[in-house]
Every structure is written in structure tokens, then in C-alpha cells.
Amino acid sequence: MNFSKEVDQRIKENELNTHLVEAAKKFIIESTVPKYSYNFSALGRPIIQYPQDIIAMQELIYRVKPDLIIETGVAHGGSLIMSASMLALLDICDSIQDGSVFDPSVSQRKVLGIDIDIRAHNRDAIEAHPMASRIQMIQGSSIAPEIVEEVYAIAENYDRILICLDSNHTHDHVLAELMAYAPLTSIGSYCVVFDTIVEDIPSNLIPERPWGPGNSPKTAVWEFLRSHPEFEIDKSVQNKLLITVAPDGYLKRIA
Ligand SMILES: C[S@@+](CC[C@H](N)C(=O)[O-])C[C@H]1O[C@@H](n2cnc3c(N)ncnc32)[C@H](O)[C@@H]1O
């Protein structure tokens, strides 16, 4: 068997490995209160993610090779910087493959970040970052019609789009984001819905939040998928990661 087939086989076996699945679930639950996901950074900017999901995004971005990544939820900018750095690497790979000279100023690839509240110190740090030329930010609610319209106007200029939803995690908000932005996902690309794990975490560990089990990104995904057969959950991602904040959240556009 070749290497990638062996990997696929191991990933399939993970799902049936109840000890491993339980250990991962215990880690996720135990790591929620000490705010484990707040301890990481991407090229110097804080990124509120688990390392496993950061690696999954790296794999997806390299596989899909998007020219536009649309992200809701900017916070400190770490996920924007991480995505922009991956787009820069795609540009470098293209130059090496075509034998052209890499010119960082000519990239068409871009990350578009939308957040209801881009704090001045975060905006300043993102705009001062070496990856800034690949990043555009829009301030406003991701589900406000004028913001959605602005995003669509920008997206018109791109061919291969990947979406990440990581803003307000209530069912209604995420469902509205899915309805608004998932249609922009290119066939073969992904609409990644973060923090679906909220559904699986005891509600007493999620204090003072409007979301929780029964009202979460995962319930929004399930409702969205009932009327959108053009998307399917790529279970291979969560079965590989085991520790992920996005179980059932890696949605692949298949048609
Ligand atoms: C979990 S953080 C995003 C983390 C970021 N993606 C990262 O990986 O570092 C959630 C962000 O969503 C933003 N947010 C909350 N409600 C929003 C809304 N209605 N529209 C857009 N952004 C929203 C918050 O201001 C916050 O910055």
C-alpha cells in the first residue's frame, strides 16, 4: 500500500478507536476552561485556534489553492495573517514552478476579514504586518445586508474561494452566515465552520455566552445541510485531527 493510502486507512480506523476518540474529547473539554486556544500565534499575531485546526487549514489551503479566502471573525488577526501567509507560499510555489521571479507585490490572492468590531490596536498591528498587502478588512456585522453585498462585489473578481466562519457562534447567526456566504464557496473548496464543538461541551463550561448545546454552530450546520446537498461534511478532517473545534464543520462543496 502506498503512503497516502496508509494514511487514509489510519484515519478511517481512528473513528472506530473509542479509547482515542474519548481521550481527544476529554482533552477538548479539559482544555476549554484554561483557554488553551488563546495561547498561540501566527507569524506574531495571536490566533484563537487549536494547533490541529491550523494544520488542517494549511492542508486545505494547499489542496484547494484559493485566490480568495473570506473569514468572518478577525479578533487579533492571527487567522487572517495565517491565511495570508499560506497565500504568499502558494505564490512562491507558483513562481518556482513557472520559473518566474517571485514579486510579493503582484499577488492577486487575498484574504478578506469581516468583524463587527476591529479594535484599533488590532487593525494597526495587522496593517503593519508584512502580510498586510494580502489582507483586506471590513468592519460590520457579517450578516448585515450591506456587508454581504460588499463581500459579493469583491468576490466577483476571484475564481477560487474558500470560506471560514468564526464570528458570533449562535445557531441563528451561523445559519445566516452559511446562507449568505456558503454559496461563494467554489466547487471542491471548503466552507469551514469553527466552534461547532460548542455543541459537545457541557454548558456550565461556557459561561456568559449566548450560545451553547442546542444553539451552536453545529446545529446551524445540520440545519443548513438539510437544504444544501451541494455540501457535505468532510469527516476525514475531523477523524484525522480528533482534537478539533470544528467537528462536522469542515464542509466541502461537491456540486
Ligand atoms: C473567535 S473570534 C475570531 C478569532 C479569529 N478567527 C482567530 O482565529 O484568531 C470572534 C470574533 O467575531 C467577532 N464577531 C462577533 N459578532 C460578529 C458579527 N455579528 N459579525 C462579524 N464579526 C463578529 C468578534 O468581534 C470577534 O473578534
XYZ file of C-alpha atoms and ligand atoms in Angstrom:
282
model
C 0.000 0.000 0.000
C 1.360 3.462 -0.783
C 1.848 6.102 1.897
C -1.294 8.166 1.266
C -3.486 5.032 1.207
C -1.986 4.036 4.557
C -2.837 7.496 5.918
C -6.445 7.178 4.672
C -6.682 3.754 6.298
C -5.379 5.046 9.643
C -7.822 7.984 9.541
C -10.753 5.606 8.923
C -9.599 3.437 11.820
C -9.416 6.475 14.152
C -13.181 6.863 14.029
C -13.632 3.349 15.432
C -10.908 3.723 18.066
C -13.146 4.539 21.030
C -10.255 4.969 23.509
C -8.551 7.503 21.250
C -11.806 9.338 20.447
C -12.687 9.524 24.159
C -9.179 10.746 25.075
C -9.460 13.504 22.458
C -12.911 14.500 23.676
C -11.640 14.632 27.267
C -8.731 16.832 26.175
C -11.066 19.242 24.374
C -13.356 19.511 27.404
C -10.498 19.834 29.931
C -8.690 22.435 27.805
C -11.737 24.720 27.436
C -11.682 26.365 30.886
C -7.913 27.138 30.888
C -8.487 28.827 27.480
C -5.934 26.627 25.710
C -6.885 28.051 22.294
C -5.779 31.551 23.346
C -2.105 30.612 23.710
C -0.975 30.504 20.066
C 0.146 32.932 17.401
C 0.583 33.014 13.632
C 3.619 34.993 12.447
C 3.448 37.011 15.636
C -0.312 37.707 15.820
C -2.500 35.911 18.365
C -4.681 33.265 16.705
C -7.603 31.810 18.656
C -7.432 28.257 17.330
C -6.261 24.795 18.276
C -2.985 23.858 16.526
C -4.698 20.860 14.904
C -7.174 23.111 13.094
C -4.353 25.421 11.990
C -2.648 22.435 10.359
C -5.932 21.316 8.782
C -6.323 24.794 7.251
C -2.750 24.617 5.947
C -3.557 21.287 4.256
C -6.853 22.570 2.801
C -5.375 25.831 1.507
C -2.551 23.981 -0.226
C -5.010 21.469 -1.713
C -7.656 23.982 -2.843
C -5.240 26.781 -3.820
C -7.809 29.542 -3.314
C -7.292 33.028 -4.689
C -9.686 34.477 -2.115
C -10.231 33.411 1.492
C -13.178 35.052 3.215
C -13.106 34.931 7.025
C -15.722 36.158 9.464
C -14.276 36.884 12.922
C -10.945 38.730 12.910
C -10.198 39.297 16.643
C -6.405 39.882 16.891
C -5.893 38.971 13.243
C -3.989 35.725 13.686
C -6.184 33.675 11.370
C -6.018 36.408 8.698
C -2.221 36.504 8.939
C -2.012 32.714 8.877
C -4.209 32.521 5.746
C -2.329 35.385 4.084
C 0.985 33.652 4.764
C -0.335 30.492 3.132
C -1.418 32.512 0.082
C 2.081 34.009 -0.059
C 3.527 30.481 -0.022
C 1.187 29.491 -2.869
C 2.528 32.472 -4.842
C 6.108 31.395 -4.138
C 5.307 27.820 -5.215
C 3.740 29.143 -8.448
C 6.852 31.222 -9.204
C 9.153 28.278 -8.580
C 7.002 26.039 -10.770
C 6.771 28.583 -13.652
C 10.380 29.645 -13.275
C 9.273 33.267 -12.809
C 10.799 35.734 -10.372
C 8.747 35.986 -7.171
C 7.425 39.509 -6.749
C 5.452 39.797 -3.495
C 3.730 42.987 -4.689
C 1.862 41.350 -7.597
C -0.199 38.699 -5.815
C -3.836 38.516 -6.832
C -4.550 36.272 -3.888
C -6.240 37.877 -0.940
C -7.820 37.307 2.482
C -10.957 39.264 3.295
C -11.753 39.562 7.002
C -15.085 40.751 8.378
C -15.597 41.678 12.025
C -18.220 43.717 13.828
C -15.523 45.322 15.995
C -11.994 45.621 14.667
C -10.196 47.196 17.604
C -7.796 49.995 16.659
C -4.713 48.281 18.144
C -5.520 45.064 16.274
C -6.143 46.894 12.989
C -2.866 48.818 13.416
C -0.888 45.638 14.081
C -2.484 43.802 11.130
C -1.881 46.759 8.802
C 1.749 46.983 9.958
C 2.378 43.267 9.374
C 4.478 42.147 6.353
C 1.440 40.130 5.173
C -0.814 43.228 5.173
C -0.805 43.684 1.380
C -2.718 40.407 1.083
C -5.360 41.361 3.640
C -8.491 43.477 3.371
C -10.753 44.091 6.369
C -14.365 45.170 6.531
C -15.936 46.308 9.780
C -19.590 45.445 10.318
C -21.848 42.545 11.145
C -21.129 39.637 8.827
C -24.850 39.145 8.250
C -25.768 42.786 7.599
C -27.100 43.005 4.009
C -24.748 45.885 3.079
C -21.722 43.913 4.315
C -22.792 40.783 2.432
C -23.242 42.932 -0.684
C -19.745 44.410 -0.261
C -18.244 40.932 0.100
C -20.034 39.714 -3.045
C -18.755 42.724 -5.025
C -15.169 41.851 -4.017
C -15.667 38.105 -4.585
C -16.730 38.746 -8.198
C -13.069 39.287 -9.068
C -11.948 35.851 -7.836
C -12.256 32.316 -9.172
C -11.413 30.001 -6.321
C -12.901 30.888 -2.971
C -12.601 29.322 0.476
C -14.738 30.470 3.418
C -14.112 30.388 7.196
C -16.887 31.295 9.627
C -15.655 32.158 13.126
C -17.637 35.101 14.488
C -20.799 35.008 16.620
C -21.449 31.327 17.397
C -25.245 31.305 17.886
C -27.339 28.979 15.712
C -29.197 31.837 14.011
C -26.080 33.871 13.277
C -24.096 30.962 11.857
C -27.071 29.792 9.809
C -27.436 33.315 8.393
C -23.679 33.375 7.611
C -23.941 29.983 5.904
C -26.901 31.156 3.813
C -25.034 34.347 2.899
C -21.505 33.112 2.235
C -21.518 29.344 1.591
C -22.788 29.918 -1.997
C -19.490 31.720 -2.705
C -17.530 28.519 -1.958
C -16.006 27.137 -5.159
C -16.756 23.528 -6.091
C -14.072 21.347 -4.490
C -13.331 24.069 -1.940
C -14.500 24.340 1.674
C -16.720 26.405 3.912
C -15.233 25.823 7.361
C -17.494 26.458 10.340
C -15.457 26.869 13.520
C -16.571 26.194 17.090
C -19.120 23.529 16.211
C -17.537 21.901 19.296
C -19.784 24.185 21.399
C -22.492 21.543 20.860
C -20.366 18.895 22.611
C -19.131 20.902 25.608
C -21.147 20.913 28.844
C -22.948 24.263 29.027
C -21.587 25.035 32.521
C -18.106 25.313 30.939
C -19.286 28.032 28.516
C -20.236 30.863 30.899
C -21.857 34.131 29.828
C -22.234 33.266 26.169
C -25.442 33.392 24.146
C -24.519 30.049 22.545
C -24.294 26.524 23.975
C -25.509 22.973 23.318
C -28.711 23.163 21.239
C -27.833 26.662 19.977
C -24.470 26.314 18.304
C -22.595 26.410 15.000
C -23.098 22.618 14.759
C -26.900 22.865 14.934
C -26.663 25.575 12.248
C -24.556 23.284 10.030
C -27.030 20.428 10.418
C -29.967 22.689 9.513
C -28.091 24.211 6.565
C -27.164 20.805 5.157
C -30.811 19.667 5.131
C -31.467 22.068 2.237
C -27.973 22.229 0.679
C -26.970 18.872 -0.808
C -24.190 20.639 -2.695
C -22.210 20.497 0.565
C -21.091 17.513 2.599
C -19.191 17.184 5.872
C -15.663 16.036 5.081
C -15.396 13.652 8.030
C -11.853 12.714 7.063
C -10.658 16.045 8.510
C -12.153 15.557 11.977
C -11.261 11.857 12.006
C -7.672 12.828 11.315
C -7.479 15.711 13.789
C -9.508 14.107 16.594
C -8.770 17.245 18.599
C -10.660 19.944 16.700
C -13.044 22.797 17.470
C -14.795 22.121 14.169
C -16.312 18.598 14.248
C -18.885 18.450 11.401
C -17.622 21.924 10.445
C -15.329 21.126 7.509
C -17.920 21.450 4.735
C -16.800 20.521 1.258
C -18.662 21.865 -1.742
C -19.208 18.878 -4.018
C -21.588 20.284 -6.650
C -13.416 33.775 17.963
S -13.070 35.407 17.491
C -12.297 35.174 15.919
C -10.971 34.511 16.031
C -10.142 34.531 14.790
N -10.799 33.933 13.648
C -8.861 33.790 15.048
O -8.752 32.619 14.651
O -7.958 34.357 15.669
C -14.663 36.012 17.123
C -14.736 37.415 16.516
O -16.045 37.532 15.933
C -16.420 38.879 16.017
N -17.881 38.993 15.868
C -18.849 38.806 16.802
N -20.057 39.017 16.268
C -19.860 39.322 14.964
C -20.724 39.639 13.887
N -22.042 39.733 14.043
N -20.172 39.885 12.668
C -18.831 39.840 12.499
N -17.970 39.564 13.488
C -18.473 39.294 14.709
C -15.896 39.355 17.371
O -15.747 40.761 17.373
C -14.572 38.584 17.476
O -13.487 39.389 17.061
